[in-house]
Coordinates of C-alpha atoms and ligand atoms in Angstrom, one line a residue:
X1 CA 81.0 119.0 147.8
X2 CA 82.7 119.0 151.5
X3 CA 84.7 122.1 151.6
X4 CA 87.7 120.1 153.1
X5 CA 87.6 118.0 149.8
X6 CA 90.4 118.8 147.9
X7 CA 89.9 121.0 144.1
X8 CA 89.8 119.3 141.2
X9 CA 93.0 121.1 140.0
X10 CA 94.9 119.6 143.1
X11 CA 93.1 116.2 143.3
X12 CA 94.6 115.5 139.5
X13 CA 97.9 117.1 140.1
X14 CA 97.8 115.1 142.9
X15 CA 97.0 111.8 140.7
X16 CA 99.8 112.9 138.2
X17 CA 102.4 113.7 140.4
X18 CA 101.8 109.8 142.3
X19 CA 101.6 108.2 139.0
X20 CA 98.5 107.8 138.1
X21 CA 97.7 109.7 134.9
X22 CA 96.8 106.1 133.2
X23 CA 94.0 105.6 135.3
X24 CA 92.8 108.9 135.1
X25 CA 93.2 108.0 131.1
X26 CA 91.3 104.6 131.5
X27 CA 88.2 106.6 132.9
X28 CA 88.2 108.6 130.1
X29 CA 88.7 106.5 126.8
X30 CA 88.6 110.2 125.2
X31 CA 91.4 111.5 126.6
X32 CA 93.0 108.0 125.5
X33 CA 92.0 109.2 121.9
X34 CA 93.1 112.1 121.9
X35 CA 96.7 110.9 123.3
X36 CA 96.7 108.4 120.6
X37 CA 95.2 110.5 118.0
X38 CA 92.6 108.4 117.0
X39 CA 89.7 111.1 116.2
X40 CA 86.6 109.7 118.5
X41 CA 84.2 108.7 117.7
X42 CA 86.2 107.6 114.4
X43 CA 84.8 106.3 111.1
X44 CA 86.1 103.3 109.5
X45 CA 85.7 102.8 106.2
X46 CA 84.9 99.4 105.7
X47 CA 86.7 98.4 102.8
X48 CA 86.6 101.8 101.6
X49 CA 82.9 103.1 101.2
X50 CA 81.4 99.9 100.0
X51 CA 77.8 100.2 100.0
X52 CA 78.2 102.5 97.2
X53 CA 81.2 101.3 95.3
X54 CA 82.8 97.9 95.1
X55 CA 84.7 96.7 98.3
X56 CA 88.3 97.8 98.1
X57 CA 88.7 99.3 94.8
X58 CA 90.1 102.5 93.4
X59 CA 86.3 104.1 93.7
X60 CA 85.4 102.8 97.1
X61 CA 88.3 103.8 98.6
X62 CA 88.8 107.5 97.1
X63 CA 85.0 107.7 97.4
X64 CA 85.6 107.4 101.7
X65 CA 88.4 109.5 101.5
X66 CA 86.4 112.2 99.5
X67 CA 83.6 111.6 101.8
X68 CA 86.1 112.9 104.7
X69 CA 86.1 109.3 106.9
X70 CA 88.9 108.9 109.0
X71 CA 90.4 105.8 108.4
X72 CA 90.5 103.6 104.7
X73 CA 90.1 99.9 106.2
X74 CA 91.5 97.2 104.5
X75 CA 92.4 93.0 104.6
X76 CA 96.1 92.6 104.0
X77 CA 96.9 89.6 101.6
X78 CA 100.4 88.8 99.8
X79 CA 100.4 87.5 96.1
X80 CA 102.4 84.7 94.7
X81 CA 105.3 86.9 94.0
X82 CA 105.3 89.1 97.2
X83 CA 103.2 92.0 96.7
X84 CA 101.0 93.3 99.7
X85 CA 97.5 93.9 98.6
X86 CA 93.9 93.9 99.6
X87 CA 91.1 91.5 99.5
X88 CA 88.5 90.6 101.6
X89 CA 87.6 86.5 100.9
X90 CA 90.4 83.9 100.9
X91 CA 89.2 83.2 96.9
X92 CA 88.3 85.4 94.3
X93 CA 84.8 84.0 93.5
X94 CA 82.4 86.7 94.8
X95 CA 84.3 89.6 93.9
X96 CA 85.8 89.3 90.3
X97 CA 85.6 87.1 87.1
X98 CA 88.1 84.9 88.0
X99 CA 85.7 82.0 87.2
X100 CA 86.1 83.3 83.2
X101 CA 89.6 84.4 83.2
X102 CA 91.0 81.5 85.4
X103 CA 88.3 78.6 85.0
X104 CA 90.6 75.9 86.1
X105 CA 92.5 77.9 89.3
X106 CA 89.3 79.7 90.2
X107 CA 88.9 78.2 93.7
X108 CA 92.8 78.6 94.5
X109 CA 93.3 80.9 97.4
X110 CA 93.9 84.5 96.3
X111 CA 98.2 84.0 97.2
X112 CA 98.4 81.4 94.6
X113 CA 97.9 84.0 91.9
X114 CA 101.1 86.5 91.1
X115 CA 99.7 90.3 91.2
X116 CA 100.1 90.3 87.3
X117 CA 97.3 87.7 87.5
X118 CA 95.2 89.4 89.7
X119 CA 95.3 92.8 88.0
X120 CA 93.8 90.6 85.3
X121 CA 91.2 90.7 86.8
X122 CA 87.5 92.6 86.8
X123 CA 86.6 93.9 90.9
X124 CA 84.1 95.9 89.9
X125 CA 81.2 94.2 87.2
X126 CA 80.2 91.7 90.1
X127 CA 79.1 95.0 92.0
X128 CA 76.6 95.9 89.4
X129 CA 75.3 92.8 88.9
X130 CA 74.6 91.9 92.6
X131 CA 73.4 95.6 93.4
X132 CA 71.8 97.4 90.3
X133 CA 70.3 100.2 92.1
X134 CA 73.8 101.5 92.4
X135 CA 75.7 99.9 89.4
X136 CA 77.7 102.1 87.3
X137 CA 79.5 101.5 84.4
X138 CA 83.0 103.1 85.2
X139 CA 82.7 100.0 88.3
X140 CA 83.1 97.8 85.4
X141 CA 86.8 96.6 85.4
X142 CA 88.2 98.2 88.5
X143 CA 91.6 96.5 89.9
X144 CA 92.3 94.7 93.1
X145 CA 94.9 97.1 94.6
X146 CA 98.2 97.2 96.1
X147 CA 99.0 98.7 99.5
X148 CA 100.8 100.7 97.6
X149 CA 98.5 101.8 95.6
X150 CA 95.8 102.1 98.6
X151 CA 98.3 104.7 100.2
X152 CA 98.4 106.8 97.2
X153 CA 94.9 107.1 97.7
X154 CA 95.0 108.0 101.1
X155 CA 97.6 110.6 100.7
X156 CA 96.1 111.5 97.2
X157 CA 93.7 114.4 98.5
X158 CA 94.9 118.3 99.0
X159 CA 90.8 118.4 101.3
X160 CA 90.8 114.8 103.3
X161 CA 94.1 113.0 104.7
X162 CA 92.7 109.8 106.1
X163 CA 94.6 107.1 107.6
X164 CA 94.8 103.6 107.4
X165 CA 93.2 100.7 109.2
X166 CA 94.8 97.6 108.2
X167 CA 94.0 94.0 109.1
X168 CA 96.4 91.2 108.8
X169 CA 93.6 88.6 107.4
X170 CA 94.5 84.7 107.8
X171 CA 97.9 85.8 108.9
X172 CA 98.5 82.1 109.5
X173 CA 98.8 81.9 105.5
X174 CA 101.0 84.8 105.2
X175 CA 104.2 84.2 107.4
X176 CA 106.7 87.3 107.6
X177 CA 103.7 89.6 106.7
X178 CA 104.2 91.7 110.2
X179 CA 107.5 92.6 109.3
X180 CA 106.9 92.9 105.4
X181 CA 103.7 95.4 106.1
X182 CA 106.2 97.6 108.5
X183 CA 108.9 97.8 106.1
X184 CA 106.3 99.1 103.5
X185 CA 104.6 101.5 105.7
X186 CA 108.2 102.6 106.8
X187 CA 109.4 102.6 103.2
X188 CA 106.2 105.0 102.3
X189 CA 106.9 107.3 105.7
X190 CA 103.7 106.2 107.4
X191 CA 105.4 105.0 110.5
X192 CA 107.6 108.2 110.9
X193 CA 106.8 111.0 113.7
X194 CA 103.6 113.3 113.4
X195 CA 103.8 116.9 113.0
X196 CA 101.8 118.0 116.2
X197 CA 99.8 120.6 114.4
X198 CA 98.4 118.3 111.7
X199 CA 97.3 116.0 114.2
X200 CA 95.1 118.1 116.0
X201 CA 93.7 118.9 112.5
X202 CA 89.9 116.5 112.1
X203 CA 90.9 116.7 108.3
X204 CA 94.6 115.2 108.7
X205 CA 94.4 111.9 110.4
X206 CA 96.8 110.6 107.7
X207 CA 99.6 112.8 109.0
X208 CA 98.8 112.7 113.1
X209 CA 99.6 110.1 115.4
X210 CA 96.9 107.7 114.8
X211 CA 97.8 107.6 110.8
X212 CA 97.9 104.2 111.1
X213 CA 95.6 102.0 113.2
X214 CA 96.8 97.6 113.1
X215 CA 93.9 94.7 113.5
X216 CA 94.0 91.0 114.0
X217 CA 91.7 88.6 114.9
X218 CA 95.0 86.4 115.3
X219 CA 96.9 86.9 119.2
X220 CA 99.7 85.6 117.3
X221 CA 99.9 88.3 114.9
X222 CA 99.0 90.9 117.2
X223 CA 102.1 89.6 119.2
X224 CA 104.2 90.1 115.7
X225 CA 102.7 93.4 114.8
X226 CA 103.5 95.0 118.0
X227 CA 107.3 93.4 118.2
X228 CA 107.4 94.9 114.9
X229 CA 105.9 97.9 115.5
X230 CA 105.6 98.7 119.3
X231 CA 104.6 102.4 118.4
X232 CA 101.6 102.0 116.3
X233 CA 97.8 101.6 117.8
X234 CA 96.6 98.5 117.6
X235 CA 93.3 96.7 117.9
X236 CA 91.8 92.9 118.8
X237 CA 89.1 91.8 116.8
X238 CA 86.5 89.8 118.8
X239 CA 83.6 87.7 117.8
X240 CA 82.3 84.6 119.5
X241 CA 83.7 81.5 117.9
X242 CA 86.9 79.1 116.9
X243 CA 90.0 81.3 117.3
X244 CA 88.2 83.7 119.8
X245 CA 85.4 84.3 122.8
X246 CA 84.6 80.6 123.6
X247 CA 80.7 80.3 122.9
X248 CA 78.2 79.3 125.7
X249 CA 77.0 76.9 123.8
X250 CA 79.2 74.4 121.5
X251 CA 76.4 74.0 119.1
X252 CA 78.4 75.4 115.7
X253 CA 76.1 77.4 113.3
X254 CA 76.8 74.2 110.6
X255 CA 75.3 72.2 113.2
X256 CA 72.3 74.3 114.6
X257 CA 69.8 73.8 112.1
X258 CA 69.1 77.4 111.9
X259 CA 69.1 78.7 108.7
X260 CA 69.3 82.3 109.4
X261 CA 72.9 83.2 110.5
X262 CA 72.0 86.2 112.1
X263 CA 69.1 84.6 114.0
X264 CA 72.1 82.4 115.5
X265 CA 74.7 84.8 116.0
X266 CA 72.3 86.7 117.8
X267 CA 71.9 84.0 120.6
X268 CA 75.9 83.4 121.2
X269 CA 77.1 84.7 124.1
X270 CA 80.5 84.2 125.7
X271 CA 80.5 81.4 127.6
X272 CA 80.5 83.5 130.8
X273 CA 81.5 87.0 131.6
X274 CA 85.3 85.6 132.8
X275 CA 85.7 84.8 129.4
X276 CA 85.2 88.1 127.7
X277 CA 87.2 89.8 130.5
X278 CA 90.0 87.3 129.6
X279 CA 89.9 88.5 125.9
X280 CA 90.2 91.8 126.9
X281 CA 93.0 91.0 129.0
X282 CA 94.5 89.2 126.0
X283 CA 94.6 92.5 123.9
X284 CA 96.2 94.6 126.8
X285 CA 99.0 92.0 127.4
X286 CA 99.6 92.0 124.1
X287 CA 100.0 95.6 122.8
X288 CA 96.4 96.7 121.6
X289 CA 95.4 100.0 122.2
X290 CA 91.4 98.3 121.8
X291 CA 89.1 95.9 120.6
X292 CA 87.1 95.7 117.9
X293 CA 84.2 93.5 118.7
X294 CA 81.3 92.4 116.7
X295 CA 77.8 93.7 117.2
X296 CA 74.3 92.2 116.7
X297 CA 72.1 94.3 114.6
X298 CA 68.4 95.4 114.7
X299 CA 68.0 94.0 111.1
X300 CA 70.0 91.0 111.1
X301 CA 71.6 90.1 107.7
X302 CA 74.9 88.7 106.9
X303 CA 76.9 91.3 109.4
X304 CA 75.1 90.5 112.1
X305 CA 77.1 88.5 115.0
X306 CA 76.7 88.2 118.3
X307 CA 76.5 91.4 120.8
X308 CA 79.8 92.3 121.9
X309 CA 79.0 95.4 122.6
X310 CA 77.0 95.4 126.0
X311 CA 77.6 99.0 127.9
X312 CA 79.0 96.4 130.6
X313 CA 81.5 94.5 128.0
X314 CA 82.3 98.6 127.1
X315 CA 82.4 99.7 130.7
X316 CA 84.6 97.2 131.2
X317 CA 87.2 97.3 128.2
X318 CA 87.4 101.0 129.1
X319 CA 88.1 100.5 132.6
X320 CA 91.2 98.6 131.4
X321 CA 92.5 101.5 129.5
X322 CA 90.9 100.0 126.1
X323 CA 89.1 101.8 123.3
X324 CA 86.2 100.0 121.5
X325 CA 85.7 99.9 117.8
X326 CA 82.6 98.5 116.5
X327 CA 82.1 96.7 113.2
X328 CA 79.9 96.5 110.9
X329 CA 77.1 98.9 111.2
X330 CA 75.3 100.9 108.4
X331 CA 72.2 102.0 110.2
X332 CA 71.5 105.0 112.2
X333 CA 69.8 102.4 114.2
X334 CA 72.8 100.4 115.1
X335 CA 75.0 103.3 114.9
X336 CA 72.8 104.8 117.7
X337 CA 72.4 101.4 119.8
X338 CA 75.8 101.2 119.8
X339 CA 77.2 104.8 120.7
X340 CA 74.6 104.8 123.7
X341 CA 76.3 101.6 125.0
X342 CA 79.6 103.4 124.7
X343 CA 81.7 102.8 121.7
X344 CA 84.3 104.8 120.8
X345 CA 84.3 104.0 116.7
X346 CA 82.7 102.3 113.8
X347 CA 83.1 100.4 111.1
X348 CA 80.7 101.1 108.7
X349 CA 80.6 100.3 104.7
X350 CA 78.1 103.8 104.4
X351 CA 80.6 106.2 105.8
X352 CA 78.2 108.9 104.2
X353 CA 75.5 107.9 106.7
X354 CA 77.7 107.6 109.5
X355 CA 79.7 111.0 108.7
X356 CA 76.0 112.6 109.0
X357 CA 75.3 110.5 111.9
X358 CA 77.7 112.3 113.6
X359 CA 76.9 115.7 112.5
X360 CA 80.0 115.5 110.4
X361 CA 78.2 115.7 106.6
X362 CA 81.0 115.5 103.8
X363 CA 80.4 118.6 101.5
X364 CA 78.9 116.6 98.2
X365 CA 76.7 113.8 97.7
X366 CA 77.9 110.3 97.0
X367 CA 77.1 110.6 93.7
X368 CA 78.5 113.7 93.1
X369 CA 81.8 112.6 94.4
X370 CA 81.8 109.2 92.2
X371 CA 81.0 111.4 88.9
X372 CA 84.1 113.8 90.1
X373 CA 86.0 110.7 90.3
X374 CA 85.0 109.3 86.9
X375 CA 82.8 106.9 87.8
Ligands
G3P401 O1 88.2 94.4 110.4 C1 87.0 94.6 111.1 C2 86.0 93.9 110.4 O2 86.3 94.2 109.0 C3 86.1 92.4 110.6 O3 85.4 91.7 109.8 O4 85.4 90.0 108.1 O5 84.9 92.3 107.4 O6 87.2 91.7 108.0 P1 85.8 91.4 108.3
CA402 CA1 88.5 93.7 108.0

């Protein structure tokens, strides 16, 4: 280096003192992190830890806490009689026995049901029966839960605080639910200000800045979420389809005659790179602290969409001041593909793998933690 060049010291006084800590910030999504207090790279349990316990119950989601991952993610949906809760699907086939307890209503959409109903129902047996390498019987008869009840989890813990990463799913059913999900997390202290110490803590996400982490697919409700909640981190989902990228090819998967979905996805590409960049654009303008794209993965299989995750889609997103959250991987494969093109987080149903992944083991086996927890 020129001796006339100015130090390093100087050169970012220099930067701060003219304004221009954010782009210092945008070429390092770390220090962004760390300002946020987002731990990176950050585990998202998807769904709670749902390889090993089914999606969003009681033993998935103390099982990710117990596990030490960072965030508990979850799909926000609102009952019949106003009750925040989480579910995945917009019915209750695939994950409960609604088919037996509701025969006639089974197809209705998971808001036409009051929660009484749906605590009526079984979220666990369909677990055993679809995987019976890791069926056990306390699965049997586990509850859809409350937000509610998915914070008392989450703060439930004296060893792992995590925090909460919440999408609002079909928001377009659920008007009001912005303003519903901020009174609750108000209501429950979750939007009130960290204590500094605990955030710097790896084990106390739940009680630092980054506590709570908003997604969408939906501009609209990312709009809502941060007029509600201007303060909390929040992320825009991206995939390549209706209601996001625009494809390079209009060919839908319905009409492709490919029968492998995976196999498809894995050929969509925006349809050209102005298009991503606009998307990304879209999330700044609109509050998001990042994106969480989709990812292609080596094995294919029914989370397998189309590669969003290009070091140059990364590169870029970071350049405009953006994390990058990743979903759904559950290989070290993918989890390594992915890191080495730059991400800064992952969703991941095995949040055991990807704890160890990176070098951050939890302290007891999966199974050991699901018999402590009476399963
Ligand atoms: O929320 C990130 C990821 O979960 C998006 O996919 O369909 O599992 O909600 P989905
Ligand atoms: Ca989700």
């Amino acid at each position: 280096m020129p001796a006339t060049f100015p130090p390093r010291a100087l050169m970012l006084s220099l930067m701060l003192g003219c304004g221009l800590a954010q782009a210092a910030e945008q070429a390092d999504p770390n220090a962004l992190a760390a300002r946020l207090g987002i731990p990176q790279p950050a585990v998202i349990a998807h769904r709670g830890a749902s390889f090993d316990a089914p999606e969003s119950t009681a033993a998935a989601y103390r099982l990710a806490r117990d596990l030490g991952a960072d965030y508990l993610e979850l799909d926000l949906q609102r009952s019949k009689d106003g009750v925040l809760f989480a579910l995945h699907d917009n019915n209750l086939l695939r994950t409960t026995d609604v088919a037996q307890k509701f025969p006639e209503r089974k197809d209705s959409p998971p808001n036409a049901f009051t929660m009484a109903e749906l605590k009526r129902l079984d979220a666990g047996s369909w677990f055993n029966q679809a995987h019976p390498d890791r069926a056990r019987p306390g699965f049997a008869g586990l509850k859809i839960l409350t937000l509610d009840e998915i914070i008392d989890i989450a703060q439930g813990s004296t060893q792992h605080k995590p925090g909460l990463y919440i999408e609002t799913k079909e928001p377009q059913l659920f008007p009001g639910i912005e303003h519903e999900l901020k009174e609750k997390l108000q209501d429950r202290g979750w939007l009130s200000p960290a204590g500094s110490k605990l955030a710097k803590s790896e084990l106390a996400v739940g009680q630092g800045k980054g506590k709570v982490v908003l997604q969408t697919f939906d501009r609209h409700s990312l709009e809502l979420l941060h007029k509600e909640m201007p303060q909390v981190p929040k992320v825009l989902l991206l995939w390549v389809g209706a209601g996001s990228i625009e494809p390079a090819s209009s060919v839908t998967f319905a009409n492709s005659g490919e029968t492998d979905k995976a196999a498809f996805y894995a050929k969509q590409q925006p349809k050209d790179p102005g298009e991503f960049k606009r998307w990304i654009g879209y999330a700044k303008a609109q509050g998001a602290i990042g994106t969480g794209p989709s990812t292609a993965l080596a094995a294919g299989g029914e989370q397998s969409y189309a590669d969003l995750v290009q070091p140059w889609m990364n590169q870029y997103t970071h350049d405009q001041g953006l994390l990058v959250h990743a979903y759904t991987l559950d290989e070290p494969v993918d989890f390594k593909k992915v890191m080495d093109a730059g991400v800064d987080g992952i969703f991941t149903n095995r949040s055991a793998e990807l704890l160890k992944y990176f070098k951050r083991p939890a302290n007891a086996s999966v199974a050991q933690l699901l018999e402590a927890g009476g399963y």
